[in-house]
C-alpha cells in the first residue's frame, strides 16, 4: 500500500512546522511546500545549537565542556564571518526591512555568556530539581497522529527528581534568550507552550507514563545576565485540556494544508525572512 503524504511531501509534521503555520499559512507554504526557506547564518542559531550540545553532554555526564564549547563558538564565528563589518551592516539592513533592530555583539561577549551559562546550569538544576537523575536527552518522538501522518520531534532532555515524597519527571527544553528573558506574553503564548504540551502528550504515550507524573519546563539561559541569575524556568501547564487544545491545533493545520489553504497573516511579518521580498509584499 502506497504511503499517503502531505502536500509537503512528508509523512510527518514537526512542531516547528505547526508553529509556522499558526503564525502564517502563507509562510508555511513558502517554507515547507515551495521549499524556499532562505538560509542565512545566524548568530543566535549557531550559539543556541552549540549551547544545546554542551547541555546535552552535561545531562548525560555532569561534565562541563567549557573550553570545547568556546572553541566551537570561535570556529562558527570565523567560518561565518559574523564580526565582519560588511556582514554586520547587511544583518542590520535585513532586520530593518523586517521591522526590528539588530544589535551586534562581538565574539568576546558570546564566549563570556557561554562560560557563565554553563557554570550556572549545575547549581541551578540541583536547586530546582533536588536529587535529579538523567533519563534521556535528544529523544526522538515519531508517534502516529492518524492512520497516515506522524508527529516528529526531539526532546532536549528528561530528568527525574524528588518532589516531596514523590518522584517527578520533567521534560526540559533549553532556550537561549536575551538578558531580560521572556516577556509575559511570550510565556503565555500558546504557539510557544504547545511545543512542550505535545511533547508531554506523545512522550507519556510512548513510555506509558501517567500525565500527572510529568512536568514541562522551558529552561532559559539568558545572554548577558549576571552569574547566578542566568537560568530561569518557564513552567508549562500541560493537562488534558491543554493537550486537547494542542491536538486540535495540529488537526486544523493538517486539514488546512491538505485543502491547500494558505492564508496570509499580516500581523506576523516581523522577523519573517519573506517580508518585503518577491515572495510576499
Short mmCIF file of C-alpha atoms in Angstrom, two decimals:
data_model
loop_
_atom_site.label_atom_id
_atom_site.label_comp_id
_atom_site.label_asym_id
_atom_site.label_seq_id
_atom_site.Cartn_x
_atom_site.Cartn_y
_atom_site.Cartn_z
CA UNK A 1 0.00 0.00 0.00
CA UNK A 2 1.37 3.40 -1.03
CA UNK A 3 2.03 5.73 1.88
CA UNK A 4 -0.01 8.92 1.76
CA UNK A 5 1.93 12.14 2.14
CA UNK A 6 1.01 15.69 2.97
CA UNK A 7 1.47 18.35 0.24
CA UNK A 8 4.85 18.97 1.90
CA UNK A 9 5.94 15.59 0.54
CA UNK A 10 6.40 14.14 4.03
CA UNK A 11 4.51 11.55 6.10
CA UNK A 12 5.05 13.56 9.29
CA UNK A 13 4.91 17.03 10.79
CA UNK A 14 7.06 18.73 13.42
CA UNK A 15 6.12 21.30 15.99
CA UNK A 16 8.18 23.98 14.27
CA UNK A 17 6.08 23.36 11.15
CA UNK A 18 2.84 23.65 13.13
CA UNK A 19 4.06 26.87 14.78
CA UNK A 20 4.96 28.46 11.45
CA UNK A 21 1.54 27.51 10.02
CA UNK A 22 -0.14 29.04 13.07
CA UNK A 23 1.86 32.23 12.61
CA UNK A 24 1.11 32.50 8.90
CA UNK A 25 -0.26 29.93 6.47
CA UNK A 26 1.48 31.64 3.56
CA UNK A 27 4.85 31.47 5.30
CA UNK A 28 4.25 27.76 5.85
CA UNK A 29 3.55 27.26 2.15
CA UNK A 30 6.69 29.11 1.09
CA UNK A 31 8.83 27.20 3.57
CA UNK A 32 7.51 23.63 3.53
CA UNK A 33 5.76 23.26 0.17
CA UNK A 34 7.61 25.62 -2.15
CA UNK A 35 10.86 24.83 -0.30
CA UNK A 36 12.01 28.44 -0.47
CA UNK A 37 13.33 28.73 3.06
CA UNK A 38 16.27 31.14 2.76
CA UNK A 39 19.19 30.05 4.90
CA UNK A 40 21.15 32.91 6.36
CA UNK A 41 23.77 32.14 9.01
CA UNK A 42 22.51 33.39 12.37
CA UNK A 43 24.49 34.26 15.46
CA UNK A 44 21.52 33.21 17.59
CA UNK A 45 21.07 29.85 15.84
CA UNK A 46 24.77 28.99 15.92
CA UNK A 47 25.12 29.93 19.58
CA UNK A 48 21.93 28.11 20.56
CA UNK A 49 22.96 24.92 18.77
CA UNK A 50 26.40 24.88 20.41
CA UNK A 51 24.95 25.52 23.88
CA UNK A 52 22.34 22.79 23.35
CA UNK A 53 25.12 20.30 22.54
CA UNK A 54 27.01 21.26 25.69
CA UNK A 55 23.88 20.92 27.85
CA UNK A 56 23.06 17.53 26.35
CA UNK A 57 26.56 16.36 27.30
CA UNK A 58 26.17 17.79 30.80
CA UNK A 59 22.87 16.00 31.40
CA UNK A 60 24.43 12.69 30.36
CA UNK A 61 27.75 13.04 32.19
CA UNK A 62 27.54 16.06 34.56
CA UNK A 63 30.73 17.21 32.86
CA UNK A 64 31.12 20.81 31.69
CA UNK A 65 32.95 21.15 28.39
CA UNK A 66 33.51 24.88 28.65
CA UNK A 67 36.70 25.22 26.63
CA UNK A 68 35.43 22.89 23.92
CA UNK A 69 32.23 24.91 23.71
CA UNK A 70 34.16 28.15 23.39
CA UNK A 71 36.30 26.69 20.62
CA UNK A 72 33.15 25.69 18.72
CA UNK A 73 31.85 29.23 19.05
CA UNK A 74 35.15 30.68 17.82
CA UNK A 75 35.07 28.38 14.79
CA UNK A 76 31.44 29.21 13.97
CA UNK A 77 32.17 32.95 14.19
CA UNK A 78 35.25 32.61 11.99
CA UNK A 79 33.52 30.37 9.41
CA UNK A 80 30.53 32.70 9.11
CA UNK A 81 32.49 35.94 9.50
CA UNK A 82 29.89 37.21 11.96
CA UNK A 83 32.10 40.09 13.13
CA UNK A 84 32.94 41.31 9.64
CA UNK A 85 31.66 44.88 9.36
CA UNK A 86 30.03 44.32 5.94
CA UNK A 87 28.09 41.34 7.33
CA UNK A 88 27.02 43.32 10.39
CA UNK A 89 25.66 46.10 8.15
CA UNK A 90 23.84 43.55 6.00
CA UNK A 91 22.15 41.97 9.04
CA UNK A 92 21.15 45.43 10.25
CA UNK A 93 19.57 46.21 6.87
CA UNK A 94 17.71 42.89 6.77
CA UNK A 95 16.38 43.42 10.28
CA UNK A 96 15.28 46.96 9.44
CA UNK A 97 13.37 45.63 6.42
CA UNK A 98 11.62 43.13 8.68
CA UNK A 99 10.66 45.79 11.20
CA UNK A 100 13.15 45.26 14.02
CA UNK A 101 16.57 46.50 15.12
CA UNK A 102 19.64 44.26 15.10
CA UNK A 103 22.17 44.97 17.82
CA UNK A 104 25.53 43.34 17.23
CA UNK A 105 27.62 41.68 19.93
CA UNK A 106 31.16 40.68 19.15
CA UNK A 107 32.77 37.29 19.76
CA UNK A 108 34.12 38.04 23.26
CA UNK A 109 30.57 38.64 24.51
CA UNK A 110 29.34 35.25 23.26
CA UNK A 111 32.35 33.47 24.76
CA UNK A 112 31.71 35.07 28.14
CA UNK A 113 27.99 34.30 28.00
CA UNK A 114 28.61 30.66 27.12
CA UNK A 115 31.01 30.12 30.03
CA UNK A 116 28.74 31.85 32.53
CA UNK A 117 25.72 29.85 31.33
CA UNK A 118 27.47 26.50 31.61
CA UNK A 119 28.88 27.30 35.06
CA UNK A 120 25.40 28.24 36.29
CA UNK A 121 23.48 25.23 34.98
CA UNK A 122 24.68 22.65 37.54
CA UNK A 123 23.79 24.62 40.69
CA UNK A 124 20.53 25.71 39.03
CA UNK A 125 19.41 22.15 38.32
CA UNK A 126 20.46 20.97 41.79
CA UNK A 127 18.45 23.74 43.43
CA UNK A 128 15.28 23.40 41.36
CA UNK A 129 15.27 19.64 40.81
CA UNK A 130 16.57 18.05 44.04
CA UNK A 131 18.42 14.74 43.59
CA UNK A 132 17.81 14.85 39.85
CA UNK A 133 18.62 11.85 37.70
CA UNK A 134 19.24 11.73 33.98
CA UNK A 135 16.59 9.87 31.97
CA UNK A 136 17.16 10.81 28.34
CA UNK A 137 18.42 13.53 26.02
CA UNK A 138 17.60 14.26 22.38
CA UNK A 139 14.99 11.52 22.47
CA UNK A 140 13.18 11.22 19.17
CA UNK A 141 9.40 11.16 19.00
CA UNK A 142 7.77 9.65 15.94
CA UNK A 143 4.22 8.99 17.02
CA UNK A 144 1.05 8.46 14.97
CA UNK A 145 -1.40 11.34 14.72
CA UNK A 146 -3.81 9.45 12.48
CA UNK A 147 -3.59 6.48 10.11
CA UNK A 148 -1.43 8.43 7.68
CA UNK A 149 0.64 11.08 9.43
CA UNK A 150 3.03 11.06 12.40
CA UNK A 151 4.34 13.70 14.77
CA UNK A 152 8.13 14.04 14.74
CA UNK A 153 10.17 15.81 17.38
CA UNK A 154 13.25 15.69 19.56
CA UNK A 155 13.10 16.28 23.30
CA UNK A 156 16.13 18.18 24.65
CA UNK A 157 16.09 16.36 27.97
CA UNK A 158 14.10 14.43 30.53
CA UNK A 159 15.17 14.16 34.15
CA UNK A 160 13.58 12.72 37.27
CA UNK A 161 13.74 14.39 40.67
CA UNK A 162 12.31 14.30 44.19
CA UNK A 163 9.22 16.40 44.83
CA UNK A 164 8.23 15.82 48.43
CA UNK A 165 7.72 12.09 48.83
CA UNK A 166 7.17 11.55 45.13
CA UNK A 167 9.36 11.25 42.08
CA UNK A 168 8.55 13.54 39.18
CA UNK A 169 9.68 13.54 35.57
CA UNK A 170 10.44 16.86 33.88
CA UNK A 171 10.57 17.40 30.13
CA UNK A 172 13.08 20.19 29.55
CA UNK A 173 13.53 22.36 26.50
CA UNK A 174 16.56 24.65 26.56
CA UNK A 175 16.10 28.16 25.20
CA UNK A 176 18.77 30.83 24.92
CA UNK A 177 17.28 34.27 25.47
CA UNK A 178 18.18 37.90 25.98
CA UNK A 179 19.29 39.15 29.40
CA UNK A 180 15.68 40.01 30.24
CA UNK A 181 14.40 36.53 29.47
CA UNK A 182 10.89 36.13 28.04
CA UNK A 183 8.21 38.73 28.50
CA UNK A 184 4.94 37.59 30.00
CA UNK A 185 3.09 37.47 26.69
CA UNK A 186 5.58 35.01 25.23
CA UNK A 187 5.47 32.83 28.34
CA UNK A 188 1.69 32.56 27.88
CA UNK A 189 1.67 32.33 24.08
CA UNK A 190 0.09 29.02 23.11
CA UNK A 191 2.17 28.90 19.92
CA UNK A 192 5.16 28.64 22.28
CA UNK A 193 3.83 26.44 25.09
CA UNK A 194 2.15 23.96 22.74
CA UNK A 195 5.58 22.56 21.92
CA UNK A 196 6.06 21.09 25.40
CA UNK A 197 2.38 20.18 25.70
CA UNK A 198 2.63 18.00 22.59
CA UNK A 199 5.99 16.60 23.67
CA UNK A 200 4.49 15.57 27.01
CA UNK A 201 1.45 14.01 25.35
CA UNK A 202 3.49 11.86 22.96
CA UNK A 203 6.30 11.08 25.41
CA UNK A 204 3.81 9.80 28.00
CA UNK A 205 2.06 7.67 25.40
CA UNK A 206 5.37 6.30 24.10
CA UNK A 207 6.75 5.46 27.55
CA UNK A 208 3.48 4.54 29.31
CA UNK A 209 3.87 7.27 31.93
CA UNK A 210 0.91 8.99 33.59
CA UNK A 211 0.38 12.64 32.72
CA UNK A 212 0.27 13.69 36.38
CA UNK A 213 3.81 12.37 36.89
CA UNK A 214 5.36 14.65 34.25
CA UNK A 215 6.07 18.39 34.36
CA UNK A 216 7.12 20.59 31.43
CA UNK A 217 9.70 23.35 31.73
CA UNK A 218 11.43 25.67 29.34
CA UNK A 219 14.79 26.47 30.90
CA UNK A 220 16.04 29.84 29.72
CA UNK A 221 19.74 30.67 29.55
CA UNK A 222 19.89 34.44 29.42
CA UNK A 223 22.69 36.01 27.43
CA UNK A 224 24.29 38.86 29.35
CA UNK A 225 22.57 38.18 32.66
CA UNK A 226 24.66 38.21 35.83
CA UNK A 227 26.10 34.91 37.08
CA UNK A 228 23.64 33.27 39.43
CA UNK A 229 20.71 34.83 37.56
CA UNK A 230 21.28 33.38 34.11
CA UNK A 231 18.93 30.40 34.25
CA UNK A 232 15.18 30.67 34.66
CA UNK A 233 12.24 28.28 34.46
CA UNK A 234 9.10 28.88 32.41
CA UNK A 235 6.65 26.30 33.72
CA UNK A 236 4.10 24.99 31.20
CA UNK A 237 0.77 23.60 32.33
CA UNK A 238 0.04 20.53 30.24
CA UNK A 239 -3.08 18.79 31.49
CA UNK A 240 -5.76 17.05 29.45
CA UNK A 241 -7.49 20.30 28.38
CA UNK A 242 -4.22 21.82 27.15
CA UNK A 243 -3.36 18.63 25.30
CA UNK A 244 -6.78 18.58 23.63
CA UNK A 245 -6.28 22.20 22.54
CA UNK A 246 -2.81 21.44 21.14
CA UNK A 247 -4.08 18.38 19.27
CA UNK A 248 -6.88 20.49 17.80
CA UNK A 249 -4.30 22.99 16.53
CA UNK A 250 -2.38 20.15 14.87
CA UNK A 251 -5.57 18.77 13.28
CA UNK A 252 -6.52 22.21 11.98
CA UNK A 253 -3.07 22.63 10.47
CA UNK A 254 -3.21 19.25 8.71
CA UNK A 255 -6.71 19.92 7.40
CA UNK A 256 -5.73 23.34 6.06
CA UNK A 257 -2.61 22.02 4.34
CA UNK A 258 -4.46 19.08 2.79
CA UNK A 259 -7.02 21.53 1.37
CA UNK A 260 -4.26 23.81 0.06
CA UNK A 261 -5.48 26.75 2.11
CA UNK A 262 -2.69 29.21 2.86
CA UNK A 263 -3.90 32.43 4.45
CA UNK A 264 -1.56 35.38 4.95
CA UNK A 265 -1.30 36.85 8.42
CA UNK A 266 -0.31 40.48 8.04
CA UNK A 267 0.26 40.77 11.80
CA UNK A 268 3.11 38.23 11.66
CA UNK A 269 5.55 39.94 9.28
CA UNK A 270 8.12 41.00 11.88
CA UNK A 271 11.23 38.76 11.69
CA UNK A 272 9.79 36.96 8.61
CA UNK A 273 12.53 36.28 6.01
CA UNK A 274 9.99 36.60 3.17
CA UNK A 275 8.67 40.03 4.17
CA UNK A 276 9.26 42.69 1.52
CA UNK A 277 10.62 40.13 -0.96
CA UNK A 278 9.25 38.95 -4.31
CA UNK A 279 7.52 36.11 -2.45
CA UNK A 280 5.47 38.28 -0.11
CA UNK A 281 4.86 42.00 -0.38
#
